[in-house]
Coordinates of C-alpha atoms in Angstrom, one line a residue:
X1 CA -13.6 6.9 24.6
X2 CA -13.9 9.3 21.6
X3 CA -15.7 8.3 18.5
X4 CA -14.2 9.5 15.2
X5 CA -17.5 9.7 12.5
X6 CA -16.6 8.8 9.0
X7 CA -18.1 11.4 7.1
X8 CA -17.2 12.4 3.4
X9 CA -16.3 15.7 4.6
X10 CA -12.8 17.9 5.2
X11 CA -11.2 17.6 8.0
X12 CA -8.6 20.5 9.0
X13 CA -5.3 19.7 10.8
X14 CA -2.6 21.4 12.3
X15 CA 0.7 19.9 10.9
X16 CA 3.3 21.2 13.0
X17 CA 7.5 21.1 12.3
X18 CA 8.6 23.3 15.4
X19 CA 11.4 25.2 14.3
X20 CA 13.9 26.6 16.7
X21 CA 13.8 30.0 14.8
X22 CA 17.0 31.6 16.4
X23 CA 21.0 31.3 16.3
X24 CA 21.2 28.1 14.6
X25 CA 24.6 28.2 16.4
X26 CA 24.6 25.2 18.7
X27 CA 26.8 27.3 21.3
X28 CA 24.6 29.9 21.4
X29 CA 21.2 27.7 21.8
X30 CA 18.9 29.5 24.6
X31 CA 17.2 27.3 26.6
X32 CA 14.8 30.3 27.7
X33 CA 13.8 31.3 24.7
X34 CA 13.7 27.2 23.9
X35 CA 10.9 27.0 26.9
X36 CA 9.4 29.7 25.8
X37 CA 8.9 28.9 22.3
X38 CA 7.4 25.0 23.7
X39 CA 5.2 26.9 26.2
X40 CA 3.6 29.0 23.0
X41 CA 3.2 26.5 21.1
X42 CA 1.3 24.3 23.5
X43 CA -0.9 27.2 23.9
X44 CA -1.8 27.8 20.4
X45 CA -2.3 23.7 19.7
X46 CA -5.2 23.8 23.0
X47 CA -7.0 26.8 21.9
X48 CA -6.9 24.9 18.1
X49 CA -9.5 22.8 19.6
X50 CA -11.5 25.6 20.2
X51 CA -11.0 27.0 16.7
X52 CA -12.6 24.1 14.7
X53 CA -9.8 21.9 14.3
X54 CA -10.3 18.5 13.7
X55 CA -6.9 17.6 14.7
X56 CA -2.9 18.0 15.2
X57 CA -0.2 16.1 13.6
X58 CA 3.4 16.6 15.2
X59 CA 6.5 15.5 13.2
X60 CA 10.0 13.7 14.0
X61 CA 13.4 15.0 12.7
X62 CA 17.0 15.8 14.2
X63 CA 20.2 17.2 15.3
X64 CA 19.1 20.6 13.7
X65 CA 16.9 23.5 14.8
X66 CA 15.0 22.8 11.3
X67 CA 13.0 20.9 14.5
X68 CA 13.2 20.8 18.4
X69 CA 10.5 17.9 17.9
X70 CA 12.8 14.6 18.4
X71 CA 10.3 12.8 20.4
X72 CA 7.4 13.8 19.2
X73 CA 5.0 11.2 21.3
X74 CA 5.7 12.7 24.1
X75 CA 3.9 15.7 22.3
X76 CA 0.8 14.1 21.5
X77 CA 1.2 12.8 25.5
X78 CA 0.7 16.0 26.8
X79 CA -1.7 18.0 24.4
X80 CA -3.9 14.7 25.0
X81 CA -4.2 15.8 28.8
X82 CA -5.3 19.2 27.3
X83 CA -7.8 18.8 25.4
X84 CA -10.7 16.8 24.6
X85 CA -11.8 15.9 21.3
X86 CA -9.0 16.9 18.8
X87 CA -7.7 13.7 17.5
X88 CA -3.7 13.9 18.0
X89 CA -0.6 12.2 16.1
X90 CA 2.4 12.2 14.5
X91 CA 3.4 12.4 10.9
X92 CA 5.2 10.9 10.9
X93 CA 7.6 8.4 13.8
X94 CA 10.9 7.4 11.2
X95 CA 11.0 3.7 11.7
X96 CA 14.6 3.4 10.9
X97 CA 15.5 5.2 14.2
X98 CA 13.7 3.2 16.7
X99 CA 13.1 -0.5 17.8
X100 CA 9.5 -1.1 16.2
X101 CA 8.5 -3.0 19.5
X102 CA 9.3 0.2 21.5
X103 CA 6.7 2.1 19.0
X104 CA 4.1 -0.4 19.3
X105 CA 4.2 -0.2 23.0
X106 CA 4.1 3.7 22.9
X107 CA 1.4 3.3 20.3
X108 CA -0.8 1.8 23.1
X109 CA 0.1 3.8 25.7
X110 CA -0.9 6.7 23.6
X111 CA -4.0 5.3 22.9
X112 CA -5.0 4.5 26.2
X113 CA -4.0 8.6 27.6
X114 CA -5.6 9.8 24.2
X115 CA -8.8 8.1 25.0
X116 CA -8.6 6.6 21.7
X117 CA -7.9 9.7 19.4
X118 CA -4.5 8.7 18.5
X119 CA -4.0 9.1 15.3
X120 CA -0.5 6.5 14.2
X121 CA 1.7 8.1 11.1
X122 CA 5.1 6.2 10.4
X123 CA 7.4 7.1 7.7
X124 CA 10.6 5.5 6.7
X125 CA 12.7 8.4 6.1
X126 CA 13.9 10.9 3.5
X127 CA 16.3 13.4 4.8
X128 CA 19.6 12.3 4.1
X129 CA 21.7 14.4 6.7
X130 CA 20.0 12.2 9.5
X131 CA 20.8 9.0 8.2
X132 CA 24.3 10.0 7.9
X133 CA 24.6 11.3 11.5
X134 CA 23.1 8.5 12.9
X135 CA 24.5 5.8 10.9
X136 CA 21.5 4.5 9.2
X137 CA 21.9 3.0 5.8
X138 CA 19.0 4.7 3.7
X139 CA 19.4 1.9 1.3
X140 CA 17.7 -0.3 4.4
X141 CA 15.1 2.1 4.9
X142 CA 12.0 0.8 2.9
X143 CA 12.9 -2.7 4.0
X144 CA 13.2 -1.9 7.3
X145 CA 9.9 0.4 7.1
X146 CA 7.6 -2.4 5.9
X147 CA 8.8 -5.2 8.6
X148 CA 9.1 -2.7 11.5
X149 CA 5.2 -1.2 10.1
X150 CA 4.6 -5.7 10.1
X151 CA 5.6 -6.2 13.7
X152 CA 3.8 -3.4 14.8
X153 CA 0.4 -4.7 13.6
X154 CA 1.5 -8.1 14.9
X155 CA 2.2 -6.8 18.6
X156 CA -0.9 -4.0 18.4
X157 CA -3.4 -7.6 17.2
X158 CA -1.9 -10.4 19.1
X159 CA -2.0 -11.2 23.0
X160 CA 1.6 -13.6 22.2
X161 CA 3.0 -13.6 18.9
X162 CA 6.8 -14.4 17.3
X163 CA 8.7 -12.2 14.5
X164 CA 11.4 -13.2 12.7
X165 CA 12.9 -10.6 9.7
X166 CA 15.6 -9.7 8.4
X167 CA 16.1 -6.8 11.7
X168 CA 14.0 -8.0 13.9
X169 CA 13.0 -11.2 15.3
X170 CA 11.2 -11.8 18.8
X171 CA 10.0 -15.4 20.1
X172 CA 6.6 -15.7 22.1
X173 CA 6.4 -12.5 23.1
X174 CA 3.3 -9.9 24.0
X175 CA 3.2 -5.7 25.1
X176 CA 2.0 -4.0 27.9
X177 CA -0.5 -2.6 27.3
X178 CA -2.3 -3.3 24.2
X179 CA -4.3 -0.5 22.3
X180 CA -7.6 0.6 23.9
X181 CA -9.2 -0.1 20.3
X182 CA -9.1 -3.2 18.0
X183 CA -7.6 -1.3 15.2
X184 CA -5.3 1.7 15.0
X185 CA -5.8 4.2 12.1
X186 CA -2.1 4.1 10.3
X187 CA -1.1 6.7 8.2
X188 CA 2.1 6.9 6.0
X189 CA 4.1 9.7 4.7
X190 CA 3.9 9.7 1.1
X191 CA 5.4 11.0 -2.2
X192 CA 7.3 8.0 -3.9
X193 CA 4.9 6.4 -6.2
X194 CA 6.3 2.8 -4.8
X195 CA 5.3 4.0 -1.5
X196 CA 1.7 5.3 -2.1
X197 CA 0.9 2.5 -4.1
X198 CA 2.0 0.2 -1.2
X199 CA 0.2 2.4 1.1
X200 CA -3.0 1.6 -0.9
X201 CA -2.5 -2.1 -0.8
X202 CA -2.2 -2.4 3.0
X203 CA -5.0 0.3 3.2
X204 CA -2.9 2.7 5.3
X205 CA -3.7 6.4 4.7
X206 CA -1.4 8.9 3.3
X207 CA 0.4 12.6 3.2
X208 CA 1.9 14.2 0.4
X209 CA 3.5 17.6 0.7
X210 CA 4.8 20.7 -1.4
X211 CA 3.8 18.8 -5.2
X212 CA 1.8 21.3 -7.4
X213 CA -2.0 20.7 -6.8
X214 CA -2.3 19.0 -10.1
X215 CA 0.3 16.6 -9.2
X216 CA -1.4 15.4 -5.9
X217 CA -4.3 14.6 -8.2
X218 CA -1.9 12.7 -10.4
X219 CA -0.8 11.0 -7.0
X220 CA -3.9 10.5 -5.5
X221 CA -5.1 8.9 -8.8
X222 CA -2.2 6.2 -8.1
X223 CA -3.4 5.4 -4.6
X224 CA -7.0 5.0 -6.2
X225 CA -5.7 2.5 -8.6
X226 CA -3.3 0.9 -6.2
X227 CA -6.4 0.2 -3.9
X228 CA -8.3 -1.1 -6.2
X229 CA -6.3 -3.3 -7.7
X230 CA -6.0 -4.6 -4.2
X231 CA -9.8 -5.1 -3.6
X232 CA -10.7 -2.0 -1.9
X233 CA -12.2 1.2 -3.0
X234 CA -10.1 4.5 -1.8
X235 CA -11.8 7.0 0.0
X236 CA -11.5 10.8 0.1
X237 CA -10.8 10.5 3.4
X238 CA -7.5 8.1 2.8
X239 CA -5.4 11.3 1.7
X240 CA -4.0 14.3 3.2
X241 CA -2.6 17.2 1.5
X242 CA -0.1 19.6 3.8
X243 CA 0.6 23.0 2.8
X244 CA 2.2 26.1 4.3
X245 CA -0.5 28.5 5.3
X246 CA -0.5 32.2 6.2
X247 CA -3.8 34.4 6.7
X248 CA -4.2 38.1 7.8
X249 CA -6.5 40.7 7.7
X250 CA -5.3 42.2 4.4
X251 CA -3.0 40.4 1.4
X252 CA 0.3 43.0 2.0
X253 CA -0.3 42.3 5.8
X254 CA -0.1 38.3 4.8
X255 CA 2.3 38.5 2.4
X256 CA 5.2 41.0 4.2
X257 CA 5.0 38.7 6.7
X258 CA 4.6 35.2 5.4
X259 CA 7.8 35.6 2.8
X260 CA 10.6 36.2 5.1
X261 CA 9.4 33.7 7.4
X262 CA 9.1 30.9 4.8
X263 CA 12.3 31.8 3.7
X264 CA 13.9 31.5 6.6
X265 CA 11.4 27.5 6.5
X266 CA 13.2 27.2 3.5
X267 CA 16.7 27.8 4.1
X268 CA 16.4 25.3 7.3
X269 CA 14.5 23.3 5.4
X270 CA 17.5 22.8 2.3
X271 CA 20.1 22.2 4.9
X272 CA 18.6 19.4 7.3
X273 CA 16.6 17.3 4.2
X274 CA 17.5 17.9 0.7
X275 CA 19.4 15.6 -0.8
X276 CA 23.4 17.6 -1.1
X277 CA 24.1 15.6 -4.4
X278 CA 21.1 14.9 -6.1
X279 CA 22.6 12.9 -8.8
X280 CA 23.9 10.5 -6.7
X281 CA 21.1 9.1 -4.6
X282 CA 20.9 6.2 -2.5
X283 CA 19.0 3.3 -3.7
X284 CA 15.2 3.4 -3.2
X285 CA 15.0 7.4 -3.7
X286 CA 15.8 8.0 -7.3
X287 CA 12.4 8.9 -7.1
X288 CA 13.6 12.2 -5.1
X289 CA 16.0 13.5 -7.6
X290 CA 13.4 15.0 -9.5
X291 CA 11.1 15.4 -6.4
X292 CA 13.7 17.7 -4.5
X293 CA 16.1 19.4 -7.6
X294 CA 13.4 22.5 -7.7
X295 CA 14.4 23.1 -4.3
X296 CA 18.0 22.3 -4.8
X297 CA 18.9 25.8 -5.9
X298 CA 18.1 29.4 -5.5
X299 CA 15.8 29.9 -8.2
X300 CA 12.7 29.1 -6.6
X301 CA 10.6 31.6 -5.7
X302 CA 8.0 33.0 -3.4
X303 CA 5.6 33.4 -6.2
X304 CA 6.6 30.7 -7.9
X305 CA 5.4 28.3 -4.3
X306 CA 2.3 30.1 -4.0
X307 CA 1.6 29.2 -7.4
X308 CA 2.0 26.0 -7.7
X309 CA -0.5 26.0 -4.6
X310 CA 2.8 24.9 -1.9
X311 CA 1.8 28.1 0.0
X312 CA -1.7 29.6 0.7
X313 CA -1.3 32.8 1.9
X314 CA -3.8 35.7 1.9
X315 CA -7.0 37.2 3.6
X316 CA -9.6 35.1 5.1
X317 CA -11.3 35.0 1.7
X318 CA -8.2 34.5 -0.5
X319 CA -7.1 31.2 1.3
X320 CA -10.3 29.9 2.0
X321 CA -10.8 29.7 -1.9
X322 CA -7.2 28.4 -2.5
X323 CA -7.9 25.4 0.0
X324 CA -11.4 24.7 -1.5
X325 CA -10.3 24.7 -5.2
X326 CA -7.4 22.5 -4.0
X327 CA -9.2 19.9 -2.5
X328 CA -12.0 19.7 -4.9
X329 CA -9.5 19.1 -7.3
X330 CA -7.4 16.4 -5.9
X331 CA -10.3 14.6 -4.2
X332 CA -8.9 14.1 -0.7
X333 CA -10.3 14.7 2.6
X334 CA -8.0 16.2 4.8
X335 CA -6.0 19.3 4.6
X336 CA -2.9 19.8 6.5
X337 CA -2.1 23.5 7.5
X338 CA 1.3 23.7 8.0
X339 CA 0.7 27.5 9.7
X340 CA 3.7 27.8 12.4
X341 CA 7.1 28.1 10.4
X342 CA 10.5 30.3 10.1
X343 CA 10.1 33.5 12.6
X344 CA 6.3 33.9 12.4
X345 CA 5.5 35.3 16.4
X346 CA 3.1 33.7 18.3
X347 CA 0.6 36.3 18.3
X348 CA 0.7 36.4 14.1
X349 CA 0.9 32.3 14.5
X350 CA -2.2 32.7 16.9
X351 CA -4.2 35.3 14.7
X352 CA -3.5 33.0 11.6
X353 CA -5.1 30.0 13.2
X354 CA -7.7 31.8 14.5
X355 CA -9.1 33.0 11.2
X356 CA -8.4 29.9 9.6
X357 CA -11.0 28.4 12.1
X358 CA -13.4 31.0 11.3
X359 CA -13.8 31.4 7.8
X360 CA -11.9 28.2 6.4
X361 CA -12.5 25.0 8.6
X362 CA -16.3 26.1 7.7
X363 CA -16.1 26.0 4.2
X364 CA -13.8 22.6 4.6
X365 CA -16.2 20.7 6.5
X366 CA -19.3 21.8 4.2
X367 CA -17.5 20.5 0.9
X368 CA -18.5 17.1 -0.2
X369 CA -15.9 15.0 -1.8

């Protein structure tokens, strides 16, 4: 059984979408190039355990090749039987598609096969074309979020316990098996203030993606407050921020190559999770009106990302002081590199992680915040 060491240090993750970045036609999906693409992939999240990495988060969406990662568990199941230390999750499982009791139960299994270095992230849900397709009323999902995230903790704690909500309800009941530790680490995704702040209260930690760097200060801030108006004092360590990384050996080399492929992120990105009319949001994610209308249109640009510090993309030296000056600004204590995204090759993918490990997980793990 792993230990993980609380230190007031950066951790580095890999964050990964896994994009299926060819015909988007679904008559013309390759299943060879589809193997392919998981064998690579596999190989480059091993050898990030070699490269410094503290961990890997996987992620959940579908019925679009913005992601060929609908079962993300199984994932974190079999990069757990290939390495050894990494700690390994997923950011996050959408509790509005499954049965909370089948998550807690694959909860423990995946703590018991990780030997305890499962790391638990659930979200409620934010991309609209999902919901639709599967016939999931978002105006249900925080309330079905919080009691599914309730049951959970009740099945994980308790050898026979009852539930009875407003979707679920269970009588005298237990899982096989429990979790291999007492207590799970939970992590949410984040970026509603309603949902960091409840985050904070139940002392979960938390993502937050694509805000400007200032903002995830500004969020952060919230948590901090949230916390401590519930009795506990935040740590650095209770936020992640995730950003789309690219590093080369020279800033054209990064650049020519890290623009077309976020673009093509992008454009996947727009059509499986923004919002199509953002002035007519469900209830519960006004909040994402403002969140998402920059990216709503074609007006946003490469530069303009970069900027606002959604994309660090350079040398060795270039990102590594983008990441520091980002962290030590917000405060947190884990950084997410979202590396592997639009038609980026393996071996560019590859290269990418493997100077992040050398000249930026360093320089992470020596900040104090």
């Amino acid at each position: 059984m792993s230990e993980w060491t609380e230190h007031q240090v950066v951790k580095s993750w890999l964050f990964e979408i896994f994009s299926y970045p060819y015909d988007p036609d679904p008559a013309k999906f390759d299943p060879q190039l589809c193997k392919e693409l998981y064998d690579w992939k596999l190989e480059s999240w091993v050898a990030a355990e070699d490269q410094g990495f503290d961990g890997v988060f996987f992620s959940e969406h579908h019925f679009t090749p913005y992601s060929i990662s609908p079962s993300p568990n199984l994932l974190v199941a079999t990069l757990a039987q290939r390495t050894t230390r990494m700690h390994i999750g997923v950011m996050a499982n959408i509790t509005a598609f499954h049965n909370p009791r089948r998550l807690a139960e694959e909860g423990a299994m995946l703590d018991h096969l990780t030997g305890g270095r499962l790391e638990v992230g659930l979200g409620r849900g934010v991309d609209e074309p999902e919901f639709i397709r599967e016939g999931v009323k978002m105006e249900e999902t925080r309330a079905r979020f919080e009691e599914s995230v309730a049951l959970i903790q009740a099945a994980w704690k308790e050898p026979t316990w009852s539930f009875h909500g407003e979707f679920y309800n269970y009588d005298n009941v237990g899982i096989w098996p429990r979790p291999l530790r007492p207590e799970l680490p939970i992590w949410v995704t984040a970026l509603s203030p309603n949902t960091v702040a409840w985050a904070a209260q139940q002392g979960f930690r938390f993502t937050s993606v694509f805000s400007p760097t200032e903002q995830m200060r500004t969020i952060f801030d919230g948590y901090k407050k949230a916390a401590a108006d519930a009795g506990r004092e935040a740590q650095p360590s209770d936020m992640g921020v995730c950003r789309n990384v690219f590093i080369a050996d020279s800033e054209q080399e990064a650049r020519d190559l890290a623009e077309p492929a976020f673009n093509a992120l992008f454009a996947a990105f727009k059509e499986a999770a923004v919002f199509h009319d953002l002035d007519n949001v469900p209830a519960g994610y006004e909040h994402y009106q403002s969140f998402f209308r920059p990216f709503a249109g074609d007006d946003v640009s490469f530069d303009a990302l970069v900027g606002m510090g959604a994309i660090c993309v350079g040398t060795p030296q270039t990102v590594r002081d983008q990441i520091v000056d980002q962290i030590e600004t917000i405060g947190c204590g884990n950084f997410l590199n979202w590396g592997s995204f639009g038609n980026l090759t393996k071996e560019q993918t590859m290269r990418s992680y493997q100077l992040f490990g050398e000249h930026v997980a360093p320089a992470l793990r020596s900040l104090s915040v």
